[in-house]
PDB file of C-alpha atoms and ligand atoms in Angstrom:
ATOM      1  CA  MET A   1    -151.981-161.327  60.697  1.00 89.00           C
ATOM      2  CA  LYS A   2    -151.411-158.019  62.559  1.00 95.00           C
ATOM      3  CA  CYS A   3    -149.777-154.899  61.306  1.00 97.00           C
ATOM      4  CA  GLN A   4    -146.240-154.624  62.686  1.00 94.00           C
ATOM      5  CA  ARG A   5    -146.570-150.946  63.354  1.00 94.00           C
ATOM      6  CA  CYS A   6    -149.885-151.059  65.184  1.00 96.00           C
ATOM      7  CA  SER A   7    -152.289-153.810  66.252  1.00 89.00           C
ATOM      8  CA  ARG A   8    -154.733-153.588  63.382  1.00 96.00           C
ATOM      9  CA  THR A   9    -155.327-156.341  60.814  1.00 97.00           C
ATOM     10  CA  ALA A  10    -152.717-156.431  57.994  1.00 97.00           C
ATOM     11  CA  VAL A  11    -153.896-155.922  54.390  1.00 97.00           C
ATOM     12  CA  ILE A  12    -150.592-156.826  52.860  1.00 97.00           C
ATOM     13  CA  TYR A  13    -147.388-158.812  53.399  1.00 97.00           C
ATOM     14  CA  GLN A  14    -144.391-157.273  51.684  1.00 96.00           C
ATOM     15  CA  LYS A  15    -142.039-160.225  51.192  1.00 95.00           C
ATOM     16  CA  TYR A  16    -139.144-157.962  50.118  1.00 96.00           C
ATOM     17  CA  SER A  17    -139.189-156.086  53.395  1.00 95.00           C
ATOM     18  CA  ASN A  18    -140.669-158.850  55.491  1.00 95.00           C
ATOM     19  CA  ALA A  19    -143.446-156.403  56.715  1.00 96.00           C
ATOM     20  CA  HIS A  20    -147.139-156.938  57.469  1.00 97.00           C
ATOM     21  CA  LEU A  21    -149.037-153.643  57.139  1.00 98.00           C
ATOM     22  CA  CYS A  22    -152.587-152.463  57.868  1.00 98.00           C
ATOM     23  CA  LYS A  23    -154.535-150.227  55.506  1.00 98.00           C
ATOM     24  CA  SER A  24    -153.349-146.939  56.939  1.00 97.00           C
ATOM     25  CA  HIS A  25    -149.713-147.984  57.448  1.00 98.00           C
ATOM     26  CA  PHE A  26    -149.664-149.474  53.842  1.00 98.00           C
ATOM     27  CA  ILE A  27    -151.003-146.187  52.363  1.00 98.00           C
ATOM     28  CA  GLU A  28    -148.447-144.260  54.439  1.00 98.00           C
ATOM     29  CA  ASP A  29    -145.663-146.602  53.182  1.00 98.00           C
ATOM     30  CA  VAL A  30    -146.634-146.019  49.431  1.00 98.00           C
ATOM     31  CA  GLU A  31    -146.846-142.209  49.854  1.00 98.00           C
ATOM     32  CA  ARG A  32    -143.539-142.108  51.715  1.00 98.00           C
ATOM     33  CA  LYS A  33    -141.775-143.879  48.864  1.00 98.00           C
ATOM     34  CA  VAL A  34    -143.357-141.670  46.272  1.00 98.00           C
ATOM     35  CA  LYS A  35    -142.506-138.456  48.057  1.00 98.00           C
ATOM     36  CA  ARG A  36    -138.917-139.696  48.679  1.00 98.00           C
ATOM     37  CA  ASP A  37    -138.451-140.315  44.937  1.00 97.00           C
ATOM     38  CA  ILE A  38    -140.008-137.026  43.935  1.00 97.00           C
ATOM     39  CA  ARG A  39    -137.427-135.222  46.236  1.00 97.00           C
ATOM     40  CA  LYS A  40    -134.513-137.473  45.282  1.00 95.00           C
ATOM     41  CA  PHE A  41    -134.872-137.013  41.515  1.00 94.00           C
ATOM     42  CA  LYS A  42    -136.167-133.368  41.813  1.00 95.00           C
ATOM     43  CA  MET A  43    -139.224-134.413  39.839  1.00 97.00           C
ATOM     44  CA  VAL A  44    -141.394-131.367  40.691  1.00 97.00           C
ATOM     45  CA  GLY A  45    -140.045-127.804  40.805  1.00 97.00           C
ATOM     46  CA  ARG A  46    -141.532-124.566  42.107  1.00 97.00           C
ATOM     47  CA  GLY A  47    -144.260-123.077  39.884  1.00 97.00           C
ATOM     48  CA  GLU A  48    -144.211-125.904  37.388  1.00 98.00           C
ATOM     49  CA  LYS A  49    -146.925-127.081  35.102  1.00 98.00           C
ATOM     50  CA  ILE A  50    -147.091-130.908  35.067  1.00 98.00           C
ATOM     51  CA  ALA A  51    -148.897-132.882  32.370  1.00 98.00           C
ATOM     52  CA  VAL A  52    -150.057-136.274  33.751  1.00 98.00           C
ATOM     53  CA  ALA A  53    -150.480-139.156  31.219  1.00 96.00           C
ATOM     54  CA  LEU A  54    -153.825-140.514  32.211  1.00 95.00           C
ATOM     55  CA  SER A  55    -154.842-143.656  30.279  1.00 89.00           C
ATOM     56  CA  GLY A  56    -157.551-144.382  32.881  1.00 89.00           C
ATOM     57  CA  GLY A  57    -155.841-147.762  33.816  1.00 89.00           C
ATOM     58  CA  LYS A  58    -155.065-148.459  37.426  1.00 91.00           C
ATOM     59  CA  ASP A  59    -151.481-147.037  37.361  1.00 94.00           C
ATOM     60  CA  SER A  60    -152.282-143.680  35.837  1.00 94.00           C
ATOM     61  CA  VAL A  61    -155.383-143.275  38.018  1.00 95.00           C
ATOM     62  CA  ALA A  62    -153.351-143.905  41.163  1.00 97.00           C
ATOM     63  CA  LEU A  63    -150.619-141.521  39.896  1.00 97.00           C
ATOM     64  CA  LEU A  64    -153.021-138.609  39.351  1.00 98.00           C
ATOM     65  CA  PHE A  65    -154.720-139.223  42.749  1.00 98.00           C
ATOM     66  CA  LEU A  66    -151.401-139.354  44.551  1.00 98.00           C
ATOM     67  CA  LEU A  67    -149.992-136.191  42.860  1.00 98.00           C
ATOM     68  CA  HIS A  68    -153.235-134.392  43.725  1.00 98.00           C
ATOM     69  CA  LYS A  69    -153.037-135.549  47.341  1.00 98.00           C
ATOM     70  CA  ILE A  70    -149.376-134.758  47.889  1.00 97.00           C
ATOM     71  CA  PHE A  71    -149.506-131.276  46.204  1.00 97.00           C
ATOM     72  CA  ARG A  72    -153.032-130.108  46.981  1.00 95.00           C
ATOM     73  CA  ASN A  73    -151.655-127.307  49.158  1.00 95.00           C
ATOM     74  CA  ARG A  74    -149.308-126.001  46.517  1.00 96.00           C
ATOM     75  CA  PRO A  75    -151.137-123.317  44.476  1.00 95.00           C
ATOM     76  CA  ASP A  76    -147.908-122.586  42.588  1.00 97.00           C
ATOM     77  CA  LEU A  77    -148.268-125.985  40.735  1.00 98.00           C
ATOM     78  CA  GLU A  78    -150.589-126.895  37.961  1.00 97.00           C
ATOM     79  CA  PHE A  79    -151.603-130.402  36.923  1.00 98.00           C
ATOM     80  CA  ILE A  80    -153.240-131.228  33.551  1.00 98.00           C
ATOM     81  CA  ALA A  81    -154.320-134.742  32.640  1.00 98.00           C
ATOM     82  CA  ILE A  82    -153.781-135.876  29.045  1.00 97.00           C
ATOM     83  CA  THR A  83    -155.575-138.958  27.713  1.00 94.00           C
ATOM     84  CA  ILE A  84    -154.703-140.499  24.375  1.00 91.00           C
ATOM     85  CA  ASP A  85    -157.574-142.374  22.725  1.00 88.00           C
ATOM     86  CA  GLU A  86    -155.871-144.980  20.497  1.00 81.00           C
ATOM     87  CA  GLY A  87    -159.144-146.211  19.058  1.00 79.00           C
ATOM     88  CA  ILE A  88    -159.111-149.714  20.584  1.00 75.00           C
ATOM     89  CA  ARG A  89    -162.762-150.712  20.563  1.00 72.00           C
ATOM     90  CA  ASP A  90    -164.363-152.151  23.706  1.00 71.00           C
ATOM     91  CA  TYR A  91    -161.195-151.371  25.756  1.00 69.00           C
ATOM     92  CA  ARG A  92    -160.496-147.652  25.544  1.00 70.00           C
ATOM     93  CA  GLU A  93    -164.152-146.710  26.056  1.00 74.00           C
ATOM     94  CA  HIS A  94    -164.046-148.017  29.644  1.00 80.00           C
ATOM     95  CA  THR A  95    -160.779-146.545  30.742  1.00 85.00           C
ATOM     96  CA  LEU A  96    -161.724-143.170  29.100  1.00 89.00           C
ATOM     97  CA  GLU A  97    -164.840-143.115  31.323  1.00 89.00           C
ATOM     98  CA  HIS A  98    -162.641-143.659  34.449  1.00 90.00           C
ATOM     99  CA  ALA A  99    -160.323-140.877  33.336  1.00 93.00           C
ATOM    100  CA  ILE A 100    -163.265-138.448  32.846  1.00 94.00           C
ATOM    101  CA  LYS A 101    -164.744-139.393  36.183  1.00 93.00           C
ATOM    102  CA  LEU A 102    -161.546-138.931  38.200  1.00 95.00           C
ATOM    103  CA  THR A 103    -160.445-135.639  36.695  1.00 97.00           C
ATOM    104  CA  GLY A 104    -164.049-134.338  37.379  1.00 96.00           C
ATOM    105  CA  GLU A 105    -163.907-135.435  40.989  1.00 96.00           C
ATOM    106  CA  LEU A 106    -160.430-133.930  41.608  1.00 96.00           C
ATOM    107  CA  GLY A 107    -161.149-130.775  39.628  1.00 96.00           C
ATOM    108  CA  ILE A 108    -158.247-131.297  37.272  1.00 97.00           C
ATOM    109  CA  ARG A 109    -158.198-130.004  33.711  1.00 97.00           C
ATOM    110  CA  HIS A 110    -158.488-132.889  31.223  1.00 97.00           C
ATOM    111  CA  VAL A 111    -157.311-132.883  27.591  1.00 97.00           C
ATOM    112  CA  ILE A 112    -158.181-135.792  25.292  1.00 95.00           C
ATOM    113  CA  ARG A 113    -156.234-136.433  22.053  1.00 93.00           C
ATOM    114  CA  SER A 114    -156.967-139.277  19.641  1.00 88.00           C
ATOM    115  CA  PHE A 115    -155.069-141.185  17.024  1.00 83.00           C
ATOM    116  CA  ASP A 116    -157.929-140.319  14.747  1.00 84.00           C
ATOM    117  CA  ASP A 117    -157.426-136.475  15.127  1.00 84.00           C
ATOM    118  CA  GLU A 118    -153.708-136.691  14.939  1.00 84.00           C
ATOM    119  CA  PHE A 119    -153.059-139.425  12.290  1.00 81.00           C
ATOM    120  CA  GLU A 120    -156.563-139.804  10.817  1.00 80.00           C
ATOM    121  CA  THR A 121    -156.580-143.471  11.706  1.00 75.00           C
ATOM    122  CA  SER A 122    -157.115-145.795  14.704  1.00 77.00           C
ATOM    123  CA  LEU A 123    -154.835-148.513  16.184  1.00 75.00           C
ATOM    124  CA  ASP A 124    -157.343-151.152  15.175  1.00 75.00           C
ATOM    125  CA  ALA A 125    -157.155-149.985  11.567  1.00 76.00           C
ATOM    126  CA  LEU A 126    -153.331-149.714  11.569  1.00 75.00           C
ATOM    127  CA  ILE A 127    -152.900-153.260  12.939  1.00 74.00           C
ATOM    128  CA  LYS A 128    -154.965-154.656  10.117  1.00 73.00           C
ATOM    129  CA  LYS A 129    -152.744-152.920   7.539  1.00 67.00           C
ATOM    130  CA  LYS A 130    -149.311-153.491   9.161  1.00 61.00           C
ATOM    131  CA  GLU A 131    -147.257-156.408  10.325  1.00 54.00           C
ATOM    132  CA  ASN A 132    -145.741-154.395  13.146  1.00 54.00           C
ATOM    133  CA  ALA A 133    -146.267-155.625  16.705  1.00 67.00           C
ATOM    134  CA  ALA A 134    -149.219-153.728  18.132  1.00 71.00           C
ATOM    135  CA  CYS A 135    -147.499-152.605  21.274  1.00 72.00           C
ATOM    136  CA  THR A 136    -144.482-151.133  19.419  1.00 75.00           C
ATOM    137  CA  LEU A 137    -146.773-149.265  17.070  1.00 77.00           C
ATOM    138  CA  CYS A 138    -149.083-148.042  19.825  1.00 78.00           C
ATOM    139  CA  GLY A 139    -146.128-147.146  22.092  1.00 80.00           C
ATOM    140  CA  VAL A 140    -144.450-145.009  19.496  1.00 84.00           C
ATOM    141  CA  LEU A 141    -147.596-143.165  18.378  1.00 86.00           C
ATOM    142  CA  ARG A 142    -148.797-142.572  21.918  1.00 88.00           C
ATOM    143  CA  LYS A 143    -145.409-141.216  22.981  1.00 90.00           C
ATOM    144  CA  ASN A 144    -145.450-138.862  19.911  1.00 91.00           C
ATOM    145  CA  ILE A 145    -148.895-137.402  20.651  1.00 93.00           C
ATOM    146  CA  LEU A 146    -148.255-137.185  24.447  1.00 95.00           C
ATOM    147  CA  ASN A 147    -145.038-135.199  23.899  1.00 95.00           C
ATOM    148  CA  LYS A 148    -146.625-132.943  21.331  1.00 94.00           C
ATOM    149  CA  ALA A 149    -149.743-132.255  23.532  1.00 96.00           C
ATOM    150  CA  ALA A 150    -147.626-131.614  26.624  1.00 97.00           C
ATOM    151  CA  ARG A 151    -145.353-129.170  24.694  1.00 95.00           C
ATOM    152  CA  GLU A 152    -148.325-127.356  23.254  1.00 95.00           C
ATOM    153  CA  LEU A 153    -149.789-126.996  26.725  1.00 97.00           C
ATOM    154  CA  CYS A 154    -146.431-125.506  27.842  1.00 96.00           C
ATOM    155  CA  SER A 155    -145.857-128.248  30.363  1.00 97.00           C
ATOM    156  CA  ASP A 156    -142.548-128.418  32.229  1.00 97.00           C
ATOM    157  CA  LYS A 157    -142.794-132.160  32.778  1.00 97.00           C
ATOM    158  CA  ILE A 158    -144.822-135.226  31.810  1.00 97.00           C
ATOM    159  CA  ALA A 159    -145.685-137.586  34.691  1.00 97.00           C
ATOM    160  CA  ILE A 160    -146.012-141.245  33.665  1.00 95.00           C
ATOM    161  CA  GLY A 161    -147.531-144.004  35.754  1.00 95.00           C
ATOM    162  CA  HIS A 162    -144.704-146.538  35.254  1.00 94.00           C
ATOM    163  CA  ASN A 163    -144.415-148.743  38.328  1.00 96.00           C
ATOM    164  CA  LEU A 164    -141.547-150.829  39.702  1.00 97.00           C
ATOM    165  CA  ASP A 165    -142.500-153.789  37.531  1.00 95.00           C
ATOM    166  CA  ASP A 166    -142.502-151.708  34.349  1.00 92.00           C
ATOM    167  CA  GLU A 167    -139.234-150.067  35.241  1.00 94.00           C
ATOM    168  CA  SER A 168    -137.434-153.302  36.204  1.00 96.00           C
ATOM    169  CA  GLN A 169    -138.768-155.058  33.084  1.00 94.00           C
ATOM    170  CA  THR A 170    -137.484-152.254  30.911  1.00 92.00           C
ATOM    171  CA  ILE A 171    -134.072-152.328  32.465  1.00 95.00           C
ATOM    172  CA  LEU A 172    -133.779-156.105  32.085  1.00 94.00           C
ATOM    173  CA  MET A 173    -135.083-155.999  28.504  1.00 91.00           C
ATOM    174  CA  ASN A 174    -132.436-153.304  27.608  1.00 91.00           C
ATOM    175  CA  TYR A 175    -129.646-155.247  29.280  1.00 93.00           C
ATOM    176  CA  MET A 176    -130.623-158.347  27.388  1.00 90.00           C
ATOM    177  CA  ARG A 177    -130.734-156.581  24.099  1.00 89.00           C
ATOM    178  CA  GLY A 178    -127.566-154.610  24.896  1.00 91.00           C
ATOM    179  CA  ASP A 179    -129.481-151.402  24.122  1.00 88.00           C
ATOM    180  CA  ILE A 180    -127.268-148.817  25.761  1.00 86.00           C
ATOM    181  CA  ASP A 181    -128.967-145.892  24.010  1.00 84.00           C
ATOM    182  CA  ARG A 182    -132.271-146.760  25.612  1.00 84.00           C
ATOM    183  CA  LEU A 183    -130.609-147.233  28.976  1.00 88.00           C
ATOM    184  CA  LYS A 184    -129.170-143.727  28.670  1.00 86.00           C
ATOM    185  CA  ARG A 185    -132.541-142.239  27.641  1.00 83.00           C
ATOM    186  CA  MET A 186    -134.391-143.751  30.599  1.00 84.00           C
ATOM    187  CA  ARG A 187    -132.148-142.024  33.104  1.00 83.00           C
ATOM    188  CA  PRO A 188    -134.217-139.891  35.512  1.00 81.00           C
ATOM    189  CA  GLY A 189    -133.824-136.092  34.903  1.00 79.00           C
ATOM    190  CA  ILE A 190    -132.510-136.410  31.348  1.00 81.00           C
ATOM    191  CA  ILE A 191    -133.061-133.387  29.207  1.00 81.00           C
ATOM    192  CA  GLN A 192    -133.479-133.782  25.419  1.00 82.00           C
ATOM    193  CA  LYS A 193    -134.229-131.027  22.951  1.00 84.00           C
ATOM    194  CA  GLY A 194    -137.866-130.990  21.900  1.00 87.00           C
ATOM    195  CA  MET A 195    -138.835-133.594  24.393  1.00 90.00           C
ATOM    196  CA  VAL A 196    -140.749-132.665  27.520  1.00 95.00           C
ATOM    197  CA  PRO A 197    -138.804-134.307  30.433  1.00 94.00           C
ATOM    198  CA  ARG A 198    -140.625-137.368  31.813  1.00 94.00           C
ATOM    199  CA  ILE A 199    -141.001-138.093  35.510  1.00 96.00           C
ATOM    200  CA  LYS A 200    -142.058-141.456  37.073  1.00 97.00           C
ATOM    201  CA  PRO A 201    -143.242-140.916  40.618  1.00 98.00           C
ATOM    202  CA  LEU A 202    -144.423-144.570  40.963  1.00 98.00           C
ATOM    203  CA  ARG A 203    -141.132-146.137  39.942  1.00 97.00           C
ATOM    204  CA  SER A 204    -140.530-147.656  43.355  1.00 97.00           C
ATOM    205  CA  ILE A 205    -144.035-149.048  43.914  1.00 98.00           C
ATOM    206  CA  PRO A 206    -144.591-152.720  42.849  1.00 97.00           C
ATOM    207  CA  GLU A 207    -147.520-153.149  40.415  1.00 95.00           C
ATOM    208  CA  LYS A 208    -149.578-155.177  42.927  1.00 95.00           C
ATOM    209  CA  GLU A 209    -149.261-152.419  45.511  1.00 97.00           C
ATOM    210  CA  VAL A 210    -150.338-149.717  42.997  1.00 96.00           C
ATOM    211  CA  ALA A 211    -153.458-151.823  42.442  1.00 95.00           C
ATOM    212  CA  LEU A 212    -154.061-152.302  46.170  1.00 96.00           C
ATOM    213  CA  TYR A 213    -153.476-148.548  46.825  1.00 97.00           C
ATOM    214  CA  GLY A 214    -156.081-147.673  44.149  1.00 96.00           C
ATOM    215  CA  PHE A 215    -158.561-150.219  45.553  1.00 96.00           C
ATOM    216  CA  LEU A 216    -158.161-149.046  49.228  1.00 97.00           C
ATOM    217  CA  ASN A 217    -158.743-145.424  48.073  1.00 97.00           C
ATOM    218  CA  GLY A 218    -161.869-146.364  46.114  1.00 95.00           C
ATOM    219  CA  LEU A 219    -160.386-145.431  42.787  1.00 93.00           C
ATOM    220  CA  PRO A 220    -161.919-146.823  39.638  1.00 84.00           C
ATOM    221  CA  VAL A 221    -160.386-150.167  38.904  1.00 75.00           C
ATOM    222  CA  SER A 222    -160.185-151.311  35.284  1.00 71.00           C
ATOM    223  CA  THR A 223    -159.948-155.051  35.015  1.00 62.00           C
ATOM    224  CA  ASP A 224    -159.894-154.911  31.212  1.00 57.00           C
ATOM    225  CA  GLU A 225    -156.581-155.699  29.683  1.00 63.00           C
ATOM    226  CA  CYS A 226    -155.537-154.233  26.395  1.00 66.00           C
ATOM    227  CA  PRO A 227    -156.633-156.755  23.755  1.00 64.00           C
ATOM    228  CA  TYR A 228    -153.280-156.467  22.025  1.00 64.00           C
ATOM    229  CA  ALA A 229    -151.155-156.998  25.141  1.00 63.00           C
ATOM    230  CA  GLY A 230    -150.733-160.700  24.652  1.00 57.00           C
ATOM    231  CA  TYR A 231    -148.396-160.213  21.705  1.00 54.00           C
ATOM    232  CA  ALA A 232    -145.679-158.271  23.497  1.00 65.00           C
ATOM    233  CA  LEU A 233    -142.130-159.555  24.173  1.00 73.00           C
ATOM    234  CA  ARG A 234    -142.432-157.727  27.524  1.00 80.00           C
ATOM    235  CA  ASN A 235    -144.734-160.557  28.700  1.00 84.00           C
ATOM    236  CA  GLU A 236    -141.898-162.991  28.598  1.00 89.00           C
ATOM    237  CA  ILE A 237    -139.732-160.725  30.653  1.00 91.00           C
ATOM    238  CA  ARG A 238    -142.541-160.107  33.082  1.00 92.00           C
ATOM    239  CA  ASP A 239    -142.973-163.829  33.717  1.00 93.00           C
ATOM    240  CA  ILE A 240    -139.188-164.375  34.157  1.00 94.00           C
ATOM    241  CA  LEU A 241    -138.984-161.542  36.674  1.00 96.00           C
ATOM    242  CA  ASN A 242    -142.150-162.466  38.587  1.00 96.00           C
ATOM    243  CA  ASN A 243    -141.023-166.064  38.948  1.00 96.00           C
ATOM    244  CA  TYR A 244    -137.574-164.993  40.055  1.00 96.00           C
ATOM    245  CA  GLU A 245    -139.016-162.501  42.551  1.00 96.00           C
ATOM    246  CA  VAL A 246    -140.899-165.334  44.348  1.00 95.00           C
ATOM    247  CA  ASN A 247    -137.675-167.097  45.365  1.00 94.00           C
ATOM    248  CA  HIS A 248    -135.537-163.971  45.551  1.00 97.00           C
ATOM    249  CA  PRO A 249    -137.692-161.181  46.984  1.00 97.00           C
ATOM    250  CA  GLY A 250    -136.357-157.745  46.294  1.00 97.00           C
ATOM    251  CA  THR A 251    -134.912-158.534  42.826  1.00 97.00           C
ATOM    252  CA  LYS A 252    -136.979-155.776  41.147  1.00 98.00           C
ATOM    253  CA  TYR A 253    -135.583-153.232  43.623  1.00 98.00           C
ATOM    254  CA  SER A 254    -132.027-154.554  42.986  1.00 97.00           C
ATOM    255  CA  LEU A 255    -132.445-154.083  39.252  1.00 97.00           C
ATOM    256  CA  LEU A 256    -133.622-150.544  39.730  1.00 96.00           C
ATOM    257  CA  GLY A 257    -130.908-149.676  42.265  1.00 96.00           C
ATOM    258  CA  GLY A 258    -128.187-151.293  40.161  1.00 96.00           C
ATOM    259  CA  TYR A 259    -129.314-149.392  37.135  1.00 95.00           C
ATOM    260  CA  GLU A 260    -129.264-146.092  39.130  1.00 92.00           C
ATOM    261  CA  SER A 261    -125.630-146.716  40.106  1.00 93.00           C
ATOM    262  CA  ILE A 262    -124.564-147.676  36.539  1.00 91.00           C
ATOM    263  CA  SER A 263    -126.427-144.764  35.014  1.00 87.00           C
ATOM    264  CA  GLU A 264    -124.057-142.352  36.815  1.00 84.00           C
ATOM    265  CA  PHE A 265    -121.453-143.518  34.327  1.00 85.00           C
ATOM    266  CA  LEU A 266    -123.644-143.225  31.202  1.00 79.00           C
ATOM    267  CA  ARG A 267    -123.208-139.871  29.555  1.00 71.00           C
ATOM    268  CA  PRO A 268    -126.598-138.726  28.411  1.00 61.00           C
ATOM    269  CA  ASP A 269    -125.219-136.127  26.065  1.00 61.00           C
ATOM    270  CA  ASP A 270    -124.108-138.973  23.820  1.00 56.00           C
ATOM    271  CA  THR A 271    -127.706-139.611  22.726  1.00 61.00           C
ATOM    272  CA  LYS A 272    -128.316-137.139  19.929  1.00 74.00           C
ATOM    273  CA  ILE A 273    -131.707-135.815  18.976  1.00 82.00           C
ATOM    274  CA  VAL A 274    -132.561-135.034  15.385  1.00 87.00           C
ATOM    275  CA  PHE A 275    -135.729-133.437  14.089  1.00 91.00           C
ATOM    276  CA  CYS A 276    -137.713-135.546  11.643  1.00 91.00           C
ATOM    277  CA  GLU A 277    -137.642-134.355   7.936  1.00 92.00           C
ATOM    278  CA  LYS A 278    -141.330-135.190   7.512  1.00 91.00           C
ATOM    279  CA  CYS A 279    -143.002-133.915  10.714  1.00 90.00           C
ATOM    280  CA  ASN A 280    -140.275-131.935  12.522  1.00 90.00           C
ATOM    281  CA  GLU A 281    -140.799-133.897  15.763  1.00 90.00           C
ATOM    282  CA  PRO A 282    -137.765-134.914  17.827  1.00 88.00           C
ATOM    283  CA  GLY A 283    -136.379-138.470  17.432  1.00 86.00           C
ATOM    284  CA  SER A 284    -133.241-140.428  16.934  1.00 82.00           C
ATOM    285  CA  GLU A 285    -133.264-140.762  13.116  1.00 85.00           C
ATOM    286  CA  ARG A 286    -133.691-138.637  10.021  1.00 90.00           C
ATOM    287  CA  ILE A 287    -137.305-139.938   9.503  1.00 92.00           C
ATOM    288  CA  CYS A 288    -138.848-140.446  12.925  1.00 90.00           C
ATOM    289  CA  LYS A 289    -140.384-143.758  14.061  1.00 88.00           C
ATOM    290  CA  THR A 290    -143.953-142.368  13.872  1.00 89.00           C
ATOM    291  CA  CYS A 291    -143.514-141.356  10.213  1.00 89.00           C
ATOM    292  CA  ARG A 292    -141.919-144.691   9.360  1.00 87.00           C
ATOM    293  CA  LEU A 293    -144.692-146.669  11.053  1.00 83.00           C
ATOM    294  CA  LEU A 294    -147.366-144.611   9.382  1.00 84.00           C
ATOM    295  CA  GLY A 295    -145.578-145.037   6.024  1.00 82.00           C
ATOM    296  CA  ARG A 296    -145.404-141.241   5.483  1.00 80.00           C
ATOM    297  CA  LYS A 297    -143.534-140.586   2.231  1.00 72.00           C
TER     298      LYS A 297
HETATM  299 ZN1  LIG B   1    -150.785-150.352  61.167  1.00 66.58          ZN
HETATM  300 ZN1  LIG B   2    -141.769-137.704  11.657  1.00 66.58          ZN
END
């Protein structure tokens, strides 16, 4: 198959746009969408310091590479990569290596925080003690450390590598659970006291295309999957959406676009932030999720 914009061999067929693209036109297409979203949602402002959540997995690696490429001629901006080491044996070691390698190559400051330093425990140890689903536990604790670290580094924003699949899954999950509070909180550009605002530059890029983009740019590819990932409810939603997308290409974009239109009518100021009585971190309840999951009394 030939690229429809030039005569070179295509590396991808985008069913949702009915386009065959060669390597350079595919890369151009990804970068165009990312730049468009950064402008549209005013993700990056003049003179800002941006913390980039870098797990070392394919999404975060592509995110850091892209931000560096797009903004390399902007000396007013500063990017700092933050990696959270959850203490998942045989998994995190590999992705951590990728994170260290990439930040070294790009010359980006790299900060590593661990569950061990912060909570004096590891995810492996917590799972053994608790009945909680691993992904919930891990997600809550990681978000807590990431926000704290970004705030301590005086970051204006936290960039997260969530792709189109992650975003559309989250939207569908929240619809299905009727969780309007969460729908409000995931609105781009939302400001909450004590929380460093989160930006998602890859939100319009399908997961497969993020992987291909990384591969074509020679980025370290991690094939390891988190050993706890199999337990998540999200997997069910992922299968539903992927199956649906096969027969109805463009569904993930429709979910994202539909949510954007609806979110205009969600008043973000309705979500109230309270500061935890135990640790003083921002959350939605008197005792924050982190403290409850860790059983802090
Ligand atoms: Zn081409
Ligand atoms: Zn707390």
